[in-house]
């Protein structure tokens, strides 16, 4: 069954996983933070802008996954059709190149969402500590950025 998958099929799977898993992680993380933010805004609507900024932080992983998917699809001529047929080996390399942002995007967005919940708790009690509270979820972002970098470097270094 797996031998029937073409190189283009493997490459498409890689692009799909990059966008889907990172996007799912972002939805999960933003949802967690949104639940906490809603509670804070119910008690004090003046904190809306601060908690909204923190809530949005886990959303970047989905953007990173989408970026890797677009780079992958355009690099190998799979966007809009008309691309050349990739060998199975090349397709598997593309799949492997997309996995860092797919996996790290999923996991880091979830954990960034949990960290954002805690940061929102800080803002709820001490709004003047917003800058410090932002640093905690921003630290998780570092690993998503590293995964984005690795995936883009890997995808763009695969010979066509």
C-alpha positions as MATLAB code, in Angstrom:
seq = 'XXXXXXXXXXXXXXXXXXXXXXXXXXXXXXXXXXXXXXXXXXXXXXXXXXXXXXXXXXXXXXXXXXXXXXXXXXXXXXXXXXXXXXXXXXXXXXXXXXXXXXXXXXXXXXXXXXXXXXXXXXXXXXXXXXXXXXXXXXXXXXXXXXXXXXXXXXXXXXXX';
ca = [
       0.000    0.000    0.000;
       2.716    2.509    0.955;
       4.626    1.629   -2.208;
       1.736    3.092   -4.215;
       2.343    6.582   -2.808;
       4.258    8.770   -5.249;
       6.951   11.272   -4.378;
       4.447   14.085   -4.858;
       2.092   12.292   -2.482;
       4.746   12.168    0.242;
       5.576   15.846   -0.317;
       1.888   16.789   -0.113;
       1.593   14.786    3.099;
       4.509   16.731    4.566;
       2.956   20.081    3.641;
      -0.425   18.972    4.973;
       1.062   17.806    8.278;
       2.985   21.066    8.695;
      -0.160   23.158    8.278;
      -2.558   20.804   10.059;
      -0.616   19.820   13.170;
       0.781   23.300   13.817;
      -2.683   24.747   13.165;
      -4.310   22.292   15.572;
      -1.762   23.184   18.232;
      -2.484   26.880   17.740;
      -6.232   26.365   17.945;
      -5.746   24.369   21.135;
      -3.390   26.911   22.718;
      -5.410   29.973   21.721;
      -8.544   28.237   22.994;
      -7.008   27.546   26.388;
      -5.788   31.121   26.713;
      -9.119   32.460   25.474;
     -10.977   30.670   28.230;
      -8.754   32.308   30.836;
      -8.953   35.692   29.115;
     -12.750   35.551   29.040;
     -12.875   35.087   32.785;
     -10.577   38.049   33.371;
     -12.537   40.335   31.033;
     -15.781   39.350   32.762;
     -14.374   40.681   36.027;
     -12.505   43.690   34.596;
     -13.216   44.718   30.960;
     -10.368   47.270   31.058;
      -7.864   44.374   30.844;
      -9.225   43.229   27.468;
      -6.340   44.505   25.309;
      -3.636   43.065   27.549;
      -5.155   39.598   27.816;
      -5.986   39.549   24.094;
      -2.329   40.083   23.197;
      -1.317   37.205   25.463;
      -4.096   34.992   24.100;
      -2.869   35.466   20.528;
       0.688   34.249   21.200;
      -0.016   30.513   20.623;
      -1.495   31.384   17.223;
       1.882   31.924   15.619;
       2.660   28.215   15.302;
      -0.273   27.799   12.926;
       1.107   30.641   10.818;
       4.540   29.003   10.810;
       3.067   25.667    9.698;
       1.117   27.367    6.927;
       4.266   29.192    5.814;
       6.226   25.931    5.585;
       3.345   24.338    3.658;
       3.303   27.214    1.133;
       7.095   27.179    0.753;
       6.965   23.413    0.201;
       4.124   23.526   -2.312;
       5.642   26.368   -4.332;
       9.223   25.013   -4.176;
       8.219   21.727   -5.783;
       5.614   23.088   -8.189;
       2.722   21.483   -6.339;
       0.809   24.726   -5.881;
      -1.633   25.067   -8.753;
      -0.481   21.917  -10.520;
       1.983   21.588  -13.356;
       4.846   20.526  -11.108;
       7.336   17.846  -11.977;
       6.957   14.342  -10.587;
       9.177   13.932   -7.539;
      10.914   10.651   -6.851;
       9.725    8.728   -3.805;
      13.065    9.455   -2.126;
      12.669   13.198   -2.710;
       9.076   13.098   -1.505;
      10.140   11.360    1.700;
      12.851   13.980    2.225;
      10.212   16.694    1.866;
       7.993   14.901    4.380;
      10.904   14.674    6.830;
      11.732   18.358    6.286;
       8.172   19.364    7.204;
       8.057   17.311   10.403;
       9.949   19.724   12.690;
       7.346   22.487   12.422;
       4.500   19.961   12.371;
       5.523   18.266   15.616;
       7.102   21.183   17.463;
       4.295   23.476   16.294;
       1.658   21.176   17.768;
       3.407   20.641   21.083;
       4.767   24.151   21.611;
       1.448   25.856   20.812;
      -0.315   23.716   23.401;
       2.305   24.472   26.049;
       2.423   28.111   25.053;
      -1.339   28.219   25.566;
      -0.941   26.789   29.059;
       1.793   29.310   29.796;
      -0.408   32.089   28.398;
      -3.161   31.024   30.821;
      -0.735   31.547   33.700;
       0.401   34.890   32.253;
      -3.221   36.007   31.975;
      -3.567   35.147   35.656;
      -0.655   37.466   36.407;
      -2.287   40.309   34.448;
      -5.583   39.678   36.236;
      -3.978   40.272   39.622;
      -1.204   42.709   38.701;
      -1.859   44.497   35.378;
       1.326   46.536   35.807;
       3.318   43.292   35.366;
       2.078   42.772   31.777;
       5.581   42.978   30.268;
       6.970   40.360   32.604;
       3.916   38.141   32.106;
       4.446   38.243   28.314;
       7.961   36.843   28.653;
       6.851   33.437   29.903;
       4.809   32.400   26.836;
       7.327   34.177   24.587;
      10.034   31.788   25.810;
       8.041   28.839   24.451;
       7.904   30.650   21.097;
      11.674   30.254   20.773;
      11.321   26.558   20.006;
       8.606   27.105   17.425;
      10.882   29.606   15.668;
      13.765   27.114   15.720;
      11.522   24.430   14.202;
      10.319   26.899   11.553;
      13.913   27.705   10.667;
      14.921   24.043   10.414;
      11.914   23.141    8.262;
      12.452   26.040    5.854;
      16.192   25.363    5.575;
      15.555   21.652    5.027;
      12.793   22.147    2.439;
      14.785   24.695    0.459;
      17.952   22.562    0.468;
      16.301   19.520   -1.143;
      17.329   19.309   -4.804;
      14.474   19.202   -7.293;
];
